PDB file of C-alpha atoms and ligand atoms in Angstrom:
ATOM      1  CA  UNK J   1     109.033 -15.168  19.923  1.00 52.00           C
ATOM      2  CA  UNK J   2     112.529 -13.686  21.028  1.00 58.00           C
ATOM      3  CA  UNK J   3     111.667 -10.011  20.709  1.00 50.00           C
ATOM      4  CA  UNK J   4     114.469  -9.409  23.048  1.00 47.00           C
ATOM      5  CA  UNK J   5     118.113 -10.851  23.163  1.00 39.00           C
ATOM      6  CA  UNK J   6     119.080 -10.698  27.092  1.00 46.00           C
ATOM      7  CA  UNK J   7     120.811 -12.612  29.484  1.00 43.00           C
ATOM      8  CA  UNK J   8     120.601 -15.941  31.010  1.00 47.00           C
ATOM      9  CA  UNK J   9     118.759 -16.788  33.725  1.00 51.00           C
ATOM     10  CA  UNK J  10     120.516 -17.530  37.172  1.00 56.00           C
ATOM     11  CA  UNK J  11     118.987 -20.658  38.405  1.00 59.00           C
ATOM     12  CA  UNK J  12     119.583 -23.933  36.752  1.00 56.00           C
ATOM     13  CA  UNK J  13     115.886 -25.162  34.854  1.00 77.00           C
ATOM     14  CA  UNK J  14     114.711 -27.492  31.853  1.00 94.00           C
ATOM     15  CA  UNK J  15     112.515 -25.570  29.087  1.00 96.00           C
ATOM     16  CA  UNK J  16     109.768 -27.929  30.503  1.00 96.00           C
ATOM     17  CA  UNK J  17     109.323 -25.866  33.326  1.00 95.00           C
ATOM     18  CA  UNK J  18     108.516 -22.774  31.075  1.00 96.00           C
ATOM     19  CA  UNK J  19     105.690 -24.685  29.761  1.00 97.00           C
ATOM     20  CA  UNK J  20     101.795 -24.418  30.928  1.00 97.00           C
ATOM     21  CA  UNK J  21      99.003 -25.841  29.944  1.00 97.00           C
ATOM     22  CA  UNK J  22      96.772 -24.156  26.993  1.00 97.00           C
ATOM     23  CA  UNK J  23      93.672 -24.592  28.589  1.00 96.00           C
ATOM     24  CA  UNK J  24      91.933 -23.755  24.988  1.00 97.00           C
ATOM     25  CA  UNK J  25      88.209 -23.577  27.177  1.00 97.00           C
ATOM     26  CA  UNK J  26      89.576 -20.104  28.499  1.00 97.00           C
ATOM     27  CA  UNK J  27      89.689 -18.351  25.239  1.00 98.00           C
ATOM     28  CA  UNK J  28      86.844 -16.353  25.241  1.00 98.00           C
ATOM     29  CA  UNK J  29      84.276 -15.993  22.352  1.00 97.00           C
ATOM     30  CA  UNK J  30      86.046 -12.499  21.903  1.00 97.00           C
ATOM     31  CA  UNK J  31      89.184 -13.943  21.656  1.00 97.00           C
ATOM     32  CA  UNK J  32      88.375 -15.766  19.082  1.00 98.00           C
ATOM     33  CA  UNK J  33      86.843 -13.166  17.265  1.00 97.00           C
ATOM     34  CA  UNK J  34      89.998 -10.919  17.399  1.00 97.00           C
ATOM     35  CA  UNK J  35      92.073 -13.806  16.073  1.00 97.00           C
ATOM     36  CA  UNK J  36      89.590 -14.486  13.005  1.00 97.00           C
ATOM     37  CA  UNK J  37      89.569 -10.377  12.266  1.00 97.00           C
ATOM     38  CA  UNK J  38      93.475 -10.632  12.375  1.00 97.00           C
ATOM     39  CA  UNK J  39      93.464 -13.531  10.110  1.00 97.00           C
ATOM     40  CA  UNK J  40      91.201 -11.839   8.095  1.00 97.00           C
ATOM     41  CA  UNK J  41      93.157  -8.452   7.853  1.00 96.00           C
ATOM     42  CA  UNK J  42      96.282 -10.324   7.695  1.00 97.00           C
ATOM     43  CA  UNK J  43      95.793 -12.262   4.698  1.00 97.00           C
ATOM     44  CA  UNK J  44      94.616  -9.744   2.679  1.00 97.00           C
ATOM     45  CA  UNK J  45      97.018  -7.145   3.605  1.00 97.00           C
ATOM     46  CA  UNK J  46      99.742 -10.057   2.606  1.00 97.00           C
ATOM     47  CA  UNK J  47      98.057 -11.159  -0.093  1.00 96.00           C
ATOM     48  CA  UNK J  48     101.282 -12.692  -2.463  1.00 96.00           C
ATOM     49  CA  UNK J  49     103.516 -10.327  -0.735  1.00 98.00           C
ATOM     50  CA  UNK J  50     104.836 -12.999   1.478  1.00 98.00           C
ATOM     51  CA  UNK J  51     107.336 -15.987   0.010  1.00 98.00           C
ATOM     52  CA  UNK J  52     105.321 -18.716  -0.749  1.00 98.00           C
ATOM     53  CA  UNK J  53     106.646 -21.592   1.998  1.00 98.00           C
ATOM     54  CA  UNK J  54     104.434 -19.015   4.223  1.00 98.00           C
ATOM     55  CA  UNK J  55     101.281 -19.299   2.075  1.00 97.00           C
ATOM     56  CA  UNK J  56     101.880 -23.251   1.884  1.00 97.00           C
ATOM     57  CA  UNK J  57     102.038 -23.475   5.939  1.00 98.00           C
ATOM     58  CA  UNK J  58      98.884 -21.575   6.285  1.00 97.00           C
ATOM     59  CA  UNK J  59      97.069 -24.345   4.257  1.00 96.00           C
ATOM     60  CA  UNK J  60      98.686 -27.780   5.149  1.00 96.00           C
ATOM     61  CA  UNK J  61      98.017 -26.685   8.833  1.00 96.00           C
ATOM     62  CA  UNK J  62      94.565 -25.431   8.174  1.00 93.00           C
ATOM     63  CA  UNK J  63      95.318 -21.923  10.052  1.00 93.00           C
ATOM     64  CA  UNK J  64      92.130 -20.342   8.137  1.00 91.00           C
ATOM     65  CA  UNK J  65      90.030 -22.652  10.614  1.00 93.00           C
ATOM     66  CA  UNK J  66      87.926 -20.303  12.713  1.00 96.00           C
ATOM     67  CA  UNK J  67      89.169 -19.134  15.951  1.00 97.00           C
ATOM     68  CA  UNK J  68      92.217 -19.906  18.025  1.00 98.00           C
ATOM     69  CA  UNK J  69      94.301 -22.326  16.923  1.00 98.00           C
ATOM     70  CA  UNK J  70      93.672 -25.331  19.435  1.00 98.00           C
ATOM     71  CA  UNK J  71      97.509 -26.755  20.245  1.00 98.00           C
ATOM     72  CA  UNK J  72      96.812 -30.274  20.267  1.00 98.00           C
ATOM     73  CA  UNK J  73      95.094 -30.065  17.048  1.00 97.00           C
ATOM     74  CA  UNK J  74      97.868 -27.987  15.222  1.00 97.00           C
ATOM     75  CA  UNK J  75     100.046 -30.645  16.329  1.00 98.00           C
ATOM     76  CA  UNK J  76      98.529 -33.303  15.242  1.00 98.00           C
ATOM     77  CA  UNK J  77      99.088 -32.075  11.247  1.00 97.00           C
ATOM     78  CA  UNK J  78     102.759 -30.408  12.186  1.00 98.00           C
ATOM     79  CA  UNK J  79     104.694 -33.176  14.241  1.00 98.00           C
ATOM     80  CA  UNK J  80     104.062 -35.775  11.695  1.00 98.00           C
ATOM     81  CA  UNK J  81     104.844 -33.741   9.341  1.00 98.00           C
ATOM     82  CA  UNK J  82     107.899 -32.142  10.242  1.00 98.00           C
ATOM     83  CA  UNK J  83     108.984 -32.881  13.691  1.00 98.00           C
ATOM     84  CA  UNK J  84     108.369 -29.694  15.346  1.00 98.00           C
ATOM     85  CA  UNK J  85     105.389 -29.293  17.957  1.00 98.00           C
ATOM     86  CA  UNK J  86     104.113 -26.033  19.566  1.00 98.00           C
ATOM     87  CA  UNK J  87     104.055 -26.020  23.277  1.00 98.00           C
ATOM     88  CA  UNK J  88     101.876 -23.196  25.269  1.00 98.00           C
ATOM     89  CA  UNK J  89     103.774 -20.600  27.675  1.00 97.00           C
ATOM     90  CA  UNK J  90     102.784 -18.064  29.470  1.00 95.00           C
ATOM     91  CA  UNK J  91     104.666 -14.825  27.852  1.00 93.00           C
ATOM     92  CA  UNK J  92     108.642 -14.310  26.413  1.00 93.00           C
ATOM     93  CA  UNK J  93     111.130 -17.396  27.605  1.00 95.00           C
ATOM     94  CA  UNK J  94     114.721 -16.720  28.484  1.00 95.00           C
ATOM     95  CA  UNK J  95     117.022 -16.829  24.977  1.00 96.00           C
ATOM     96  CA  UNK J  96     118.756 -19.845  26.487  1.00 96.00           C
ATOM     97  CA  UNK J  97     115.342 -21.920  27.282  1.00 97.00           C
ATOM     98  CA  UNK J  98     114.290 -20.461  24.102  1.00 97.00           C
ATOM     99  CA  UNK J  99     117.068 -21.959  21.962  1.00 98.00           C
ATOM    100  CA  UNK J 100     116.823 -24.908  24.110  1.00 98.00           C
ATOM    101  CA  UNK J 101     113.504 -25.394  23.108  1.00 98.00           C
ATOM    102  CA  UNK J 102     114.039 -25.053  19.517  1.00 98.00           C
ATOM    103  CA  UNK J 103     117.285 -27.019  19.084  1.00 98.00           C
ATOM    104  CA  UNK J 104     114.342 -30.181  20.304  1.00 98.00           C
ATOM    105  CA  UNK J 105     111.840 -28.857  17.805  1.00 98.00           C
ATOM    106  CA  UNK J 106     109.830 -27.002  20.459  1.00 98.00           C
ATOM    107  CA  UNK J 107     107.939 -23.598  19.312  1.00 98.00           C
ATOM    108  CA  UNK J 108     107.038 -21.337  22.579  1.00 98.00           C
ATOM    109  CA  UNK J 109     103.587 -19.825  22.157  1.00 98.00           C
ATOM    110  CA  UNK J 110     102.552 -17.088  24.593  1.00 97.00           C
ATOM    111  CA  UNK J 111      99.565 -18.542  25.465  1.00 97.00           C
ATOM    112  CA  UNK J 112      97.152 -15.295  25.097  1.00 96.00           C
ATOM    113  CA  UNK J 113      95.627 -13.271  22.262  1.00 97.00           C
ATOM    114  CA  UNK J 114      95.539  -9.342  22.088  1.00 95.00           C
ATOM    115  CA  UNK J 115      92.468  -7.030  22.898  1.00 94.00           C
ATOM    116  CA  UNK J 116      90.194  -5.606  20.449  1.00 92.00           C
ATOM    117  CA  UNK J 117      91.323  -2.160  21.177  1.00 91.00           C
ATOM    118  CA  UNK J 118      95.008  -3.059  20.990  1.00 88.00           C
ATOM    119  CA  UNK J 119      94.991  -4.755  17.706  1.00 88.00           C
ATOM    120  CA  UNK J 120      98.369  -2.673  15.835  1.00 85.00           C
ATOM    121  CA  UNK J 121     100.244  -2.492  19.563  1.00 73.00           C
ATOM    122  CA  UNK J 122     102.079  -5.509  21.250  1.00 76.00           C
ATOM    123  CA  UNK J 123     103.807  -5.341  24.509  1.00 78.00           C
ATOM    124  CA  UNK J 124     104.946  -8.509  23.707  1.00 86.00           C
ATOM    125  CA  UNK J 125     104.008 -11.536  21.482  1.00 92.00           C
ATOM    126  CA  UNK J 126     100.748 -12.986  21.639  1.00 96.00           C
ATOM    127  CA  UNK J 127      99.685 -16.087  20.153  1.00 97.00           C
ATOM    128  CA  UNK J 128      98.846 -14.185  16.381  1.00 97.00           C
ATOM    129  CA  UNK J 129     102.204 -13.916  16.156  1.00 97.00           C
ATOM    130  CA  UNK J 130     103.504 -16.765  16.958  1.00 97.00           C
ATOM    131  CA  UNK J 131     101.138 -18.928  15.732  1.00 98.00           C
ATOM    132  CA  UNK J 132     100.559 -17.170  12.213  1.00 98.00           C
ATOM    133  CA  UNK J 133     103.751 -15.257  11.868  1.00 98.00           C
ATOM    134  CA  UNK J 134     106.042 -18.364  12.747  1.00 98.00           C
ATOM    135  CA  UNK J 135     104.528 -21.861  12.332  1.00 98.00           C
ATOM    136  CA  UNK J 136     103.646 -21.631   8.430  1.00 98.00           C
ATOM    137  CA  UNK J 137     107.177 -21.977   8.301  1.00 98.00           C
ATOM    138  CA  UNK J 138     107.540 -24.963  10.525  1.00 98.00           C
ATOM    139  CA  UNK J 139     105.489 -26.904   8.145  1.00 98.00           C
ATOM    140  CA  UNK J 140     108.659 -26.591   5.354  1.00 98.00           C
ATOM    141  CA  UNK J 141     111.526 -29.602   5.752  1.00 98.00           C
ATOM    142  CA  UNK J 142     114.289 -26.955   4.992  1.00 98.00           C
ATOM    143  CA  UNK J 143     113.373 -23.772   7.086  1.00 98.00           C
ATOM    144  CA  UNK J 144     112.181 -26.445   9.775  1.00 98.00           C
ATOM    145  CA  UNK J 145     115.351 -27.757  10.095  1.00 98.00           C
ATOM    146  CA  UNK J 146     117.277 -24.814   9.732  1.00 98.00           C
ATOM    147  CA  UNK J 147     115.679 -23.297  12.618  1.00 98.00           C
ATOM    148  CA  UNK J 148     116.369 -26.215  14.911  1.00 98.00           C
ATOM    149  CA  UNK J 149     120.001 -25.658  13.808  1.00 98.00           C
ATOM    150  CA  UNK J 150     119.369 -21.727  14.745  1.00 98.00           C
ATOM    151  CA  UNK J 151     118.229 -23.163  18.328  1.00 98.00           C
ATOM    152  CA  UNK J 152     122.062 -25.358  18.393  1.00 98.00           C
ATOM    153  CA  UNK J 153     123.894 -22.277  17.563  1.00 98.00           C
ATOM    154  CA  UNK J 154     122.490 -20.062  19.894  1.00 98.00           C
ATOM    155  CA  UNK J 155     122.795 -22.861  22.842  1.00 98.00           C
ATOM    156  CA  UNK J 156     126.296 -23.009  22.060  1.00 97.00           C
ATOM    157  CA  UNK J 157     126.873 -18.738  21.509  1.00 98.00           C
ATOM    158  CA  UNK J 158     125.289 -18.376  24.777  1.00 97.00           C
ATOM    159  CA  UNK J 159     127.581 -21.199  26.742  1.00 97.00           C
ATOM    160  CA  UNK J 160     130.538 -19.170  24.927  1.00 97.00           C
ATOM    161  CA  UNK J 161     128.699 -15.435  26.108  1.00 97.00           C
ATOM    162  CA  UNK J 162     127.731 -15.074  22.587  1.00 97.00           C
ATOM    163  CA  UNK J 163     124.500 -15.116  22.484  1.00 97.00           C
ATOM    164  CA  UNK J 164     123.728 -12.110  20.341  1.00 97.00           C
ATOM    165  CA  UNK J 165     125.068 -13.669  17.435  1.00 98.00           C
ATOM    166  CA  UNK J 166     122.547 -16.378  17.220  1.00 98.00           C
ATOM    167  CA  UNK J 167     120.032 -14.191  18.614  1.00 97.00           C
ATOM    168  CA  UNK J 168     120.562 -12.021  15.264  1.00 98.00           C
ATOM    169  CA  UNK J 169     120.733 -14.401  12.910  1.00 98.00           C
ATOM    170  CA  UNK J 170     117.740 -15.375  14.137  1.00 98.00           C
ATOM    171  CA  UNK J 171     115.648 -12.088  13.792  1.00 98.00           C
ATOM    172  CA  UNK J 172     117.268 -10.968  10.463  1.00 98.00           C
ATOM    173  CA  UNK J 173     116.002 -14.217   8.735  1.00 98.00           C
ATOM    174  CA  UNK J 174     113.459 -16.121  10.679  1.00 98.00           C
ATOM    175  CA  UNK J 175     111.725 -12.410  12.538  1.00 97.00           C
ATOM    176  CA  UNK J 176     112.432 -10.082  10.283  1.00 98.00           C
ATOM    177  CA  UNK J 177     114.085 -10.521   7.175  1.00 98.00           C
ATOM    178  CA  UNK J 178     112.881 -10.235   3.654  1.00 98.00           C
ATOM    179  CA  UNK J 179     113.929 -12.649   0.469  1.00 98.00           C
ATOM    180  CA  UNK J 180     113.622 -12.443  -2.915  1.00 98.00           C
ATOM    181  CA  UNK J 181     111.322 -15.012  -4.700  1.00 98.00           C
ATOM    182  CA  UNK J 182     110.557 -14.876  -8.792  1.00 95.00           C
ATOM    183  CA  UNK J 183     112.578 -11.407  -8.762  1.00 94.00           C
ATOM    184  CA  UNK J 184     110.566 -10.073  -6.343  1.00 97.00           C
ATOM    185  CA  UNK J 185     111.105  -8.776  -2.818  1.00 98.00           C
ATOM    186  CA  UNK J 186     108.402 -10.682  -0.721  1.00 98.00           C
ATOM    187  CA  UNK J 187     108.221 -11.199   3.298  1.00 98.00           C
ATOM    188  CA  UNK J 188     110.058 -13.702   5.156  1.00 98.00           C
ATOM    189  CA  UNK J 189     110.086 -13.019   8.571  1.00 98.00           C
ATOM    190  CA  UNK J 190     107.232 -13.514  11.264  1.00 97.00           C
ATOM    191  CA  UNK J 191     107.644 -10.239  12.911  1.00 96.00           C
ATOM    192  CA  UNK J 192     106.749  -9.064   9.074  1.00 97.00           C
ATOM    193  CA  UNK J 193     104.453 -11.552   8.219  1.00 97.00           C
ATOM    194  CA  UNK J 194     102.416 -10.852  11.574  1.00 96.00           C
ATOM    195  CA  UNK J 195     102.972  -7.238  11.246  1.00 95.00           C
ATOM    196  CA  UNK J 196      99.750  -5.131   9.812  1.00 94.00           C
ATOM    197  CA  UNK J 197     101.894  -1.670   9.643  1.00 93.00           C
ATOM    198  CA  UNK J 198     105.112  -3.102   9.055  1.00 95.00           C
ATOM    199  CA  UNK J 199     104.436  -5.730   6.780  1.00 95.00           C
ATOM    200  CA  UNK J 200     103.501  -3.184   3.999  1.00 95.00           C
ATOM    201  CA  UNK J 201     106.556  -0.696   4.985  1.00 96.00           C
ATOM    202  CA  UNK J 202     109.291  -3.308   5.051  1.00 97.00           C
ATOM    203  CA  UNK J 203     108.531  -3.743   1.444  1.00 97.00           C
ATOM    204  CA  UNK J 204     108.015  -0.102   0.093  1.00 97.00           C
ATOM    205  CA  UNK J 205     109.212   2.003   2.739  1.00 97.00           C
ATOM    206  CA  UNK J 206     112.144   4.198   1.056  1.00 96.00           C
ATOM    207  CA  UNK J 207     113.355   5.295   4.309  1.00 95.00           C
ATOM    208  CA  UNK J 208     115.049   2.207   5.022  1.00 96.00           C
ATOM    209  CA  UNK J 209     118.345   0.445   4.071  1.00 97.00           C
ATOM    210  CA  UNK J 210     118.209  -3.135   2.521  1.00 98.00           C
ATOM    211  CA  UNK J 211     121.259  -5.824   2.362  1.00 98.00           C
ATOM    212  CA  UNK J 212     121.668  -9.108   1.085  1.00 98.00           C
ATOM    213  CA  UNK J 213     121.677 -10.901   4.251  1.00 98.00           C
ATOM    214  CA  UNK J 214     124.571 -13.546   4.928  1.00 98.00           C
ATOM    215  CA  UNK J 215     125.217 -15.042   8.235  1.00 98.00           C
ATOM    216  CA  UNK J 216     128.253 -13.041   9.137  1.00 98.00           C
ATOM    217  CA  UNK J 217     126.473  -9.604   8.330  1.00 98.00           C
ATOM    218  CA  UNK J 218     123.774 -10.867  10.242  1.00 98.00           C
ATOM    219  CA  UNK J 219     125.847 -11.969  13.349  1.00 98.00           C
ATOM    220  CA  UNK J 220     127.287  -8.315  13.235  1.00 97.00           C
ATOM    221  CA  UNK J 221     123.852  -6.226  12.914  1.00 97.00           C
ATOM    222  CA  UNK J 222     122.536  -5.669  16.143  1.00 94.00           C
ATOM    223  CA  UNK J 223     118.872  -4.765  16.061  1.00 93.00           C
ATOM    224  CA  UNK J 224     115.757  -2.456  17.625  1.00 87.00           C
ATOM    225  CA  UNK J 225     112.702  -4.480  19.000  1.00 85.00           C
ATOM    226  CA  UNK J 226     110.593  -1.200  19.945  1.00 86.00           C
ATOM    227  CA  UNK J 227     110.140   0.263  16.442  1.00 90.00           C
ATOM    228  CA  UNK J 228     110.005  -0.536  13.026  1.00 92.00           C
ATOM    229  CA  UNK J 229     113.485  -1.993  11.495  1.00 93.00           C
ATOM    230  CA  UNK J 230     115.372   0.830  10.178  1.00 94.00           C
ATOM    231  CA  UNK J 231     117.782  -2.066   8.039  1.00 97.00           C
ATOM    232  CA  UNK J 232     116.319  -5.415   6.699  1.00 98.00           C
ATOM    233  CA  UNK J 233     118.546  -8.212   5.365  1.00 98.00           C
ATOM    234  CA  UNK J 234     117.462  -9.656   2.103  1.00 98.00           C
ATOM    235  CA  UNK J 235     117.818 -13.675   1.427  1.00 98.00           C
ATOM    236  CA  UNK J 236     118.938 -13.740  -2.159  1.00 97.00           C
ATOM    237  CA  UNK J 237     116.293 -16.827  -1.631  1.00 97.00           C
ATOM    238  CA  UNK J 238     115.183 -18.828   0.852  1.00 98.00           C
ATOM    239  CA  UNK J 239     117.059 -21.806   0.216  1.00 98.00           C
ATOM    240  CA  UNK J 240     120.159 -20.073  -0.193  1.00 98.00           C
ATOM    241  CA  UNK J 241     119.931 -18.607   3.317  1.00 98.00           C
ATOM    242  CA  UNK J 242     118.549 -22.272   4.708  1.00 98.00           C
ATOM    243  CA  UNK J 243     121.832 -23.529   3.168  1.00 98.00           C
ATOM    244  CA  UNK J 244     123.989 -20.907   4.698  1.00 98.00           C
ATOM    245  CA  UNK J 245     122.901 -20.768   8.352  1.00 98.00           C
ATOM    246  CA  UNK J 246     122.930 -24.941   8.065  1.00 98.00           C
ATOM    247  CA  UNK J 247     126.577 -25.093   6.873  1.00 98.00           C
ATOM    248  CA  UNK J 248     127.702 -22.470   9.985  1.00 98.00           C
ATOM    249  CA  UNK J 249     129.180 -24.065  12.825  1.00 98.00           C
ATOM    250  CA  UNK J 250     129.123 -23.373  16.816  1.00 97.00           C
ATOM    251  CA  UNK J 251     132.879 -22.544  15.965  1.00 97.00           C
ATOM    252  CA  UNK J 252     132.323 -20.614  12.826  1.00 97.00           C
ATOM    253  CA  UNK J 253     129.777 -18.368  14.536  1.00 97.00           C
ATOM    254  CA  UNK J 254     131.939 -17.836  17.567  1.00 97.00           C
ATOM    255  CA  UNK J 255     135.000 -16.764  14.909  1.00 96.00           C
ATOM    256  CA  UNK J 256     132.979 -14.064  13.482  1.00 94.00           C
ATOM    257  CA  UNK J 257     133.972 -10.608  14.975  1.00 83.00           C
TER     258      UNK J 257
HETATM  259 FE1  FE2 W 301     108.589 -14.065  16.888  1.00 50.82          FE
END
């Protein structure tokens, strides 16, 4: 979620009202066959290539259960664990009821699953993405807790008119970035992680630029969401960057220029 970084919305709400009901009956037998042929792929095309907090989250929740993931279930194993809880909507949330929603330890997930015959091409997210490219992550104290922080910053950047800053700190760490684990460049991002062509290319690909990501170069990178990244940020590791984007304040991120 937050494949776009726009504007507020004009009329006053709660992130509540974003929410609907999963209504896991709907999800055809289909359905559930595309998600277990994405899981599938997806694992395998990952393989080690992702850091290992990701590979972690896909066992403690028990992701590689059959079918699409039932909400209440998930929940049951990640709010006990780490605080956060997944809540159904029906497609992308405002960036302020989205960072709302975080900041309370509240994941959006679009509450539908691709086609068969649009399995590499997303309009926007579906719940494969959301659910297998961001909630391993969820299940880890640190990167749980830095991502509620990411959801206080960008409330605040977006009271202040900010909002991109947050909005790209956000996608060059928790979407998109990469991070170094063992000396090796591995996936950290969901956007990646969820990603069959780009996964692969973010890693190899010599046609793009790679930085060591730090919050300030991260406030200042604005980004594409309708093609593959021409510039990934690299966390020297995980923690470092969980460290970093915890110790930045409201007022620290608004400073940055
Ligand atoms: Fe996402």
């Amino acid at each position: 979620m937050l494949h776009r970084a726009t504007a507020t919305t004009d009329q006053p709400h709660g992130w509540q009202d974003y929410v609907v009901p999963q209504n896991w009956e709907a999800f055809t037998e289909d359905d559930h066959a595309v998600w277990d042929l994405l899981f599938a792929r997806q694992v395998e095309l990952l393989g080690s290539r992702v850091v290992s907090q990701f590979l972690d989250g896909i066992d403690l929740l028990r992701l590689s259960h059959p079918g699409v993931p039932d909400l209440g279930e998930l929940n049951a194993i990640l709010e006990p664990r780490t605080g956060w809880r997944t809540v159904a909507v029906s497609g992308l949330v405002p960036d302020d009821i989205f960072f709302a929603m975080l900041s309370e330890r509240v994941f959006p997930v679009g509450n539908f699953i691709r086609k068969r015959e649009q399995l590499d091409y997303l309009e926007e997210p579906d719940c494969f993405h959301d659910l297998f490219g961001h909630i391993p992550m969820l299940a880890n104290h640190d990167f749980a807790e830095m991502i509620e922080h990411v959801g206080r910053l960008g409330t605040s950047a977006i009271a202040a008119g900010r909002g991109e800053l947050a909005a790209r700190i956000y996608w060059h760490s928790v979407e998109f970035g990469l991070a170094r684990e063992g000396g090796e460049l591995k996936i950290l991002g969901a956007g990646l992680a969820s990603s069959f062509g780009e996964a692969h290319f973010s890693l190899e690909s010599d046609r793009v630029e790679r930085l060591p990501f730090s919050v300030p170069r991260a406030a200042r990178t604005a980004y594409r969401n309708d093609v593959f990244q021409p510039l990934y940020l690299v966390s020297e590791s995980v923690d470092g960057t969980v460290r970093e984007i915890l110790a930045t304040t409201p007022k620290g991120l608004l400073a940055i220029e």
